[in-house]
Amino acid sequence: MGDFISTTIAQQLNVPKFELAKAIPVQMVCQGSRSNINYRTKVQFTHQKLNYQHEFDIMNLANYDIVLGTPFLYQHKVSICMEPPAVVIGSENPIPLKGPRIAKMLSRAMTTYEDKLEVIRNGLLSYTKKVCCDGLDTPLPPLREINHKIPLINPDSKYLWRPSQCPDALMDQWLKKKEAYVRLGRWVLKPVANASPMLLIPKP
């Protein structure tokens, strides 16, 4: 819970206020049991020996002008006694809201602008164009030192060359892929004794 000042008092005193980037929803302490905090103010707060600049959230309070919540109680080490009834202020100067016992709650709020989504989408596509290109236009990654070995069962074996045949229906795709792989350096045309057989299977 925070420290609040009513909108009526804020208007009557003409306190300086600044608008929050995102409204904060509040329940129970306001009129109608539910409201939003849109503005905050920083004013000179004076009470007994206290005299300093203090921040308040401006909202529609129910039956109160100012509510001093847990931030005020913590910063001034306030002790509340029941018998006899008393309120003891342990620190005249506010201490910072820091330490292992302080929890920060994020609003998790966001605003979407439908009219700007297309501009944002195009900007992201342009930014990632170099890494999200088509597979046929992607070059090989940088060469790195090989840190493993795959031993052959018989390094002296020679495998007979068997020509691969491509179905006529896939010939255009095969030629485009072959030209792209040769252009990118994935495949290198060289005369060798053995070659790995290739199986051309259409995708379902």
mmCIF file of C-alpha atoms in Angstrom:
data_model
loop_
_atom_site.group_PDB
_atom_site.id
_atom_site.type_symbol
_atom_site.label_atom_id
_atom_site.label_comp_id
_atom_site.label_asym_id
_atom_site.label_seq_id
_atom_site.Cartn_x
_atom_site.Cartn_y
_atom_site.Cartn_z
ATOM 1 C CA MET A 1 0.000 0.000 0.000
ATOM 2 C CA GLY A 2 1.259 3.477 -0.812
ATOM 3 C CA ASP A 3 0.799 7.018 0.439
ATOM 4 C CA PHE A 4 -2.248 8.729 -1.073
ATOM 5 C CA ILE A 5 -3.780 12.183 -1.260
ATOM 6 C CA SER A 6 -7.329 12.809 -2.421
ATOM 7 C CA THR A 7 -8.017 14.485 -5.731
ATOM 8 C CA THR A 8 -10.149 17.097 -3.953
ATOM 9 C CA ILE A 9 -7.312 18.247 -1.684
ATOM 10 C CA ALA A 10 -4.861 18.163 -4.589
ATOM 11 C CA GLN A 11 -7.133 20.469 -6.599
ATOM 12 C CA GLN A 12 -7.823 22.802 -3.679
ATOM 13 C CA LEU A 13 -4.130 23.175 -2.833
ATOM 14 C CA ASN A 14 -3.165 23.268 -6.517
ATOM 15 C CA VAL A 15 -0.254 20.907 -5.890
ATOM 16 C CA PRO A 16 2.175 20.177 -8.737
ATOM 17 C CA LYS A 17 1.506 16.819 -10.323
ATOM 18 C CA PHE A 18 2.972 14.649 -13.041
ATOM 19 C CA GLU A 19 1.236 11.980 -15.067
ATOM 20 C CA LEU A 20 2.245 8.341 -14.742
ATOM 21 C CA ALA A 21 3.292 6.481 -17.862
ATOM 22 C CA LYS A 22 0.701 3.795 -17.091
ATOM 23 C CA ALA A 23 -2.291 3.984 -14.765
ATOM 24 C CA ILE A 24 -2.075 1.830 -11.612
ATOM 25 C CA PRO A 25 -5.292 0.035 -10.564
ATOM 26 C CA VAL A 26 -6.287 0.313 -6.881
ATOM 27 C CA GLN A 27 -9.037 -1.385 -4.876
ATOM 28 C CA MET A 28 -10.741 -1.029 -1.485
ATOM 29 C CA VAL A 29 -9.274 2.315 -0.357
ATOM 30 C CA CYS A 30 -10.997 4.449 -2.984
ATOM 31 C CA GLN A 31 -14.550 5.531 -3.679
ATOM 32 C CA GLY A 32 -16.491 2.838 -5.484
ATOM 33 C CA SER A 33 -13.989 0.171 -4.282
ATOM 34 C CA ARG A 34 -12.033 0.354 -7.554
ATOM 35 C CA SER A 35 -10.115 3.152 -9.258
ATOM 36 C CA ASN A 36 -6.914 4.036 -11.121
ATOM 37 C CA ILE A 37 -3.960 6.190 -10.132
ATOM 38 C CA ASN A 38 -3.025 8.460 -13.017
ATOM 39 C CA TYR A 39 -1.052 11.213 -11.270
ATOM 40 C CA ARG A 40 1.556 11.599 -8.560
ATOM 41 C CA THR A 41 2.727 14.663 -6.661
ATOM 42 C CA LYS A 42 5.661 15.682 -4.487
ATOM 43 C CA VAL A 43 4.839 18.252 -1.808
ATOM 44 C CA GLN A 44 6.268 19.682 1.383
ATOM 45 C CA PHE A 45 4.903 17.448 4.144
ATOM 46 C CA THR A 46 4.837 18.766 7.722
ATOM 47 C CA HIS A 47 3.693 16.865 10.809
ATOM 48 C CA GLN A 48 5.025 17.570 14.311
ATOM 49 C CA LYS A 49 8.811 17.494 13.799
ATOM 50 C CA LEU A 50 8.586 16.117 10.272
ATOM 51 C CA ASN A 51 9.232 18.604 7.493
ATOM 52 C CA TYR A 52 10.422 17.326 4.124
ATOM 53 C CA GLN A 53 9.427 16.622 0.493
ATOM 54 C CA HIS A 54 7.178 13.555 0.275
ATOM 55 C CA GLU A 55 5.545 11.816 -2.693
ATOM 56 C CA PHE A 56 1.836 10.994 -2.788
ATOM 57 C CA ASP A 57 -0.321 9.171 -5.310
ATOM 58 C CA ILE A 58 -3.397 11.215 -6.261
ATOM 59 C CA MET A 59 -6.659 9.256 -6.233
ATOM 60 C CA ASN A 60 -10.337 9.361 -5.218
ATOM 61 C CA LEU A 61 -10.088 8.538 -1.522
ATOM 62 C CA ALA A 62 -13.167 7.508 0.431
ATOM 63 C CA ASN A 63 -13.721 9.745 3.505
ATOM 64 C CA TYR A 64 -10.037 10.695 3.863
ATOM 65 C CA ASP A 65 -7.865 13.575 2.698
ATOM 66 C CA ILE A 66 -4.514 11.804 3.112
ATOM 67 C CA VAL A 67 -3.605 8.179 3.762
ATOM 68 C CA LEU A 68 -0.144 7.414 5.129
ATOM 69 C CA GLY A 69 0.530 3.818 4.187
ATOM 70 C CA THR A 70 3.303 1.305 4.686
ATOM 71 C CA PRO A 71 5.997 3.386 2.893
ATOM 72 C CA PHE A 72 5.554 6.170 5.449
ATOM 73 C CA LEU A 73 5.464 3.701 8.358
ATOM 74 C CA TYR A 74 8.667 2.031 7.174
ATOM 75 C CA GLN A 75 10.601 5.196 6.342
ATOM 76 C CA HIS A 76 9.903 6.724 9.762
ATOM 77 C CA LYS A 77 10.071 3.507 11.826
ATOM 78 C CA VAL A 78 6.568 4.066 13.141
ATOM 79 C CA SER A 79 5.377 1.950 16.083
ATOM 80 C CA ILE A 80 1.662 1.649 16.870
ATOM 81 C CA CYS A 81 0.699 0.796 20.449
ATOM 82 C CA MET A 82 -2.698 -0.537 21.470
ATOM 83 C CA GLU A 83 -2.551 -0.138 25.272
ATOM 84 C CA PRO A 84 -2.117 2.657 25.932
ATOM 85 C CA PRO A 85 -2.998 3.858 22.409
ATOM 86 C CA ALA A 86 -0.057 5.703 20.882
ATOM 87 C CA VAL A 87 1.802 6.280 17.629
ATOM 88 C CA VAL A 88 5.560 6.621 18.008
ATOM 89 C CA ILE A 89 7.702 7.999 15.174
ATOM 90 C CA GLY A 90 11.150 6.482 15.474
ATOM 91 C CA SER A 91 12.925 8.537 12.803
ATOM 92 C CA GLU A 92 12.355 12.166 11.905
ATOM 93 C CA ASN A 93 14.295 11.767 8.665
ATOM 94 C CA PRO A 94 12.876 9.271 6.134
ATOM 95 C CA ILE A 95 15.111 6.274 5.555
ATOM 96 C CA PRO A 96 15.424 4.870 2.006
ATOM 97 C CA LEU A 97 13.191 1.985 0.953
ATOM 98 C CA LYS A 98 16.016 -0.529 0.594
ATOM 99 C CA GLY A 99 17.021 -3.791 2.197
ATOM 100 C CA PRO A 100 16.199 -7.521 2.188
ATOM 101 C CA ARG A 101 12.758 -6.909 3.710
ATOM 102 C CA ILE A 102 11.668 -4.605 0.879
ATOM 103 C CA ALA A 103 9.832 -6.202 -2.049
ATOM 104 C CA LYS A 104 9.334 -4.351 -5.316
ATOM 105 C CA MET A 105 6.121 -5.120 -7.182
ATOM 106 C CA LEU A 106 6.138 -4.330 -10.886
ATOM 107 C CA SER A 107 2.902 -3.292 -12.527
ATOM 108 C CA ARG A 108 3.397 -5.637 -15.521
ATOM 109 C CA ALA A 109 1.338 -3.155 -17.480
ATOM 110 C CA MET A 110 1.698 -2.497 -21.163
ATOM 111 C CA THR A 111 -0.073 -0.541 -23.872
ATOM 112 C CA THR A 112 -0.599 -1.807 -27.400
ATOM 113 C CA TYR A 113 -1.119 0.450 -30.376
ATOM 114 C CA GLU A 114 -2.888 -1.388 -33.166
ATOM 115 C CA ASP A 115 -2.179 1.343 -35.700
ATOM 116 C CA LYS A 116 1.586 1.030 -35.102
ATOM 117 C CA LEU A 117 1.873 -2.760 -35.137
ATOM 118 C CA GLU A 118 2.551 -2.905 -38.878
ATOM 119 C CA VAL A 119 5.350 -0.323 -38.592
ATOM 120 C CA ILE A 120 6.905 -2.222 -35.675
ATOM 121 C CA ARG A 121 6.578 -5.535 -37.517
ATOM 122 C CA ASN A 122 8.297 -4.148 -40.618
ATOM 123 C CA GLY A 123 11.055 -2.698 -38.461
ATOM 124 C CA LEU A 124 11.691 -6.065 -36.806
ATOM 125 C CA LEU A 125 11.720 -7.843 -40.167
ATOM 126 C CA SER A 126 14.221 -5.332 -41.520
ATOM 127 C CA TYR A 127 16.406 -5.661 -38.401
ATOM 128 C CA THR A 128 16.499 -9.483 -38.577
ATOM 129 C CA LYS A 129 16.719 -9.754 -42.355
ATOM 130 C CA LYS A 130 20.387 -10.810 -42.302
ATOM 131 C CA VAL A 131 19.826 -13.711 -39.896
ATOM 132 C CA CYS A 132 16.346 -14.755 -41.044
ATOM 133 C CA CYS A 133 16.997 -15.134 -44.751
ATOM 134 C CA ASP A 134 16.125 -18.121 -46.899
ATOM 135 C CA GLY A 135 18.144 -21.307 -46.468
ATOM 136 C CA LEU A 136 19.402 -21.166 -50.049
ATOM 137 C CA ASP A 137 20.892 -17.715 -49.368
ATOM 138 C CA THR A 138 22.523 -18.553 -46.029
ATOM 139 C CA PRO A 139 26.310 -18.996 -46.204
ATOM 140 C CA LEU A 140 28.242 -21.518 -44.154
ATOM 141 C CA PRO A 141 29.235 -20.556 -40.596
ATOM 142 C CA PRO A 142 32.890 -19.696 -39.890
ATOM 143 C CA LEU A 143 35.263 -22.645 -39.866
ATOM 144 C CA ARG A 144 36.231 -23.870 -36.413
ATOM 145 C CA GLU A 145 38.714 -26.383 -35.142
ATOM 146 C CA ILE A 146 37.321 -29.917 -35.089
ATOM 147 C CA ASN A 147 37.352 -31.255 -31.536
ATOM 148 C CA HIS A 148 36.155 -34.785 -32.236
ATOM 149 C CA LYS A 149 36.866 -37.716 -34.544
ATOM 150 C CA ILE A 150 34.686 -40.301 -36.271
ATOM 151 C CA PRO A 151 36.914 -43.341 -36.910
ATOM 152 C CA LEU A 152 36.099 -45.430 -39.984
ATOM 153 C CA ILE A 153 35.603 -49.160 -39.620
ATOM 154 C CA ASN A 154 37.903 -49.850 -42.539
ATOM 155 C CA PRO A 155 39.705 -46.823 -43.960
ATOM 156 C CA ASP A 156 41.004 -48.880 -46.908
ATOM 157 C CA SER A 157 37.542 -49.797 -48.182
ATOM 158 C CA LYS A 158 36.404 -48.360 -51.488
ATOM 159 C CA TYR A 159 32.752 -47.912 -52.219
ATOM 160 C CA LEU A 160 31.423 -48.343 -55.693
ATOM 161 C CA TRP A 161 30.071 -45.210 -57.320
ATOM 162 C CA ARG A 162 26.384 -45.350 -57.992
ATOM 163 C CA PRO A 163 24.767 -42.516 -59.901
ATOM 164 C CA SER A 164 21.717 -40.929 -58.291
ATOM 165 C CA GLN A 165 18.645 -40.316 -60.354
ATOM 166 C CA CYS A 166 16.291 -37.417 -59.758
ATOM 167 C CA PRO A 167 12.620 -37.721 -60.719
ATOM 168 C CA ASP A 168 11.574 -35.390 -63.504
ATOM 169 C CA ALA A 169 8.997 -33.750 -61.225
ATOM 170 C CA LEU A 170 11.778 -32.658 -58.823
ATOM 171 C CA MET A 171 14.399 -31.723 -61.412
ATOM 172 C CA ASP A 172 13.745 -27.956 -61.253
ATOM 173 C CA GLN A 173 14.030 -27.935 -57.457
ATOM 174 C CA TRP A 174 17.176 -30.044 -57.596
ATOM 175 C CA LEU A 175 18.893 -27.725 -60.066
ATOM 176 C CA LYS A 176 18.056 -24.629 -57.993
ATOM 177 C CA LYS A 177 19.316 -26.262 -54.815
ATOM 178 C CA LYS A 178 22.506 -27.530 -56.473
ATOM 179 C CA GLU A 179 23.332 -24.107 -57.929
ATOM 180 C CA ALA A 180 22.682 -22.404 -54.577
ATOM 181 C CA TYR A 181 24.788 -24.909 -52.594
ATOM 182 C CA VAL A 182 27.682 -24.648 -55.036
ATOM 183 C CA ARG A 183 27.453 -20.848 -55.005
ATOM 184 C CA LEU A 184 27.483 -20.729 -51.187
ATOM 185 C CA GLY A 185 30.355 -23.194 -50.904
ATOM 186 C CA ARG A 186 28.372 -25.961 -49.252
ATOM 187 C CA TRP A 187 29.158 -28.290 -52.117
ATOM 188 C CA VAL A 188 32.443 -28.314 -54.009
ATOM 189 C CA LEU A 189 32.802 -29.990 -57.407
ATOM 190 C CA LYS A 190 35.960 -32.121 -57.386
ATOM 191 C CA PRO A 191 37.049 -35.427 -58.917
ATOM 192 C CA VAL A 192 37.156 -38.049 -56.154
ATOM 193 C CA ALA A 193 37.360 -41.805 -55.960
ATOM 194 C CA ASN A 194 34.318 -42.219 -53.754
ATOM 195 C CA ALA A 195 31.155 -40.185 -53.416
ATOM 196 C CA SER A 196 28.266 -40.432 -51.006
ATOM 197 C CA PRO A 197 25.088 -41.669 -52.671
ATOM 198 C CA MET A 198 22.149 -39.268 -52.668
ATOM 199 C CA LEU A 199 18.536 -40.262 -52.196
ATOM 200 C CA LEU A 200 15.955 -37.824 -53.560
ATOM 201 C CA ILE A 201 12.609 -38.180 -51.782
ATOM 202 C CA PRO A 202 9.749 -35.677 -52.177
ATOM 203 C CA LYS A 203 8.383 -34.213 -48.946
ATOM 204 C CA PRO A 204 4.793 -35.140 -48.059
#
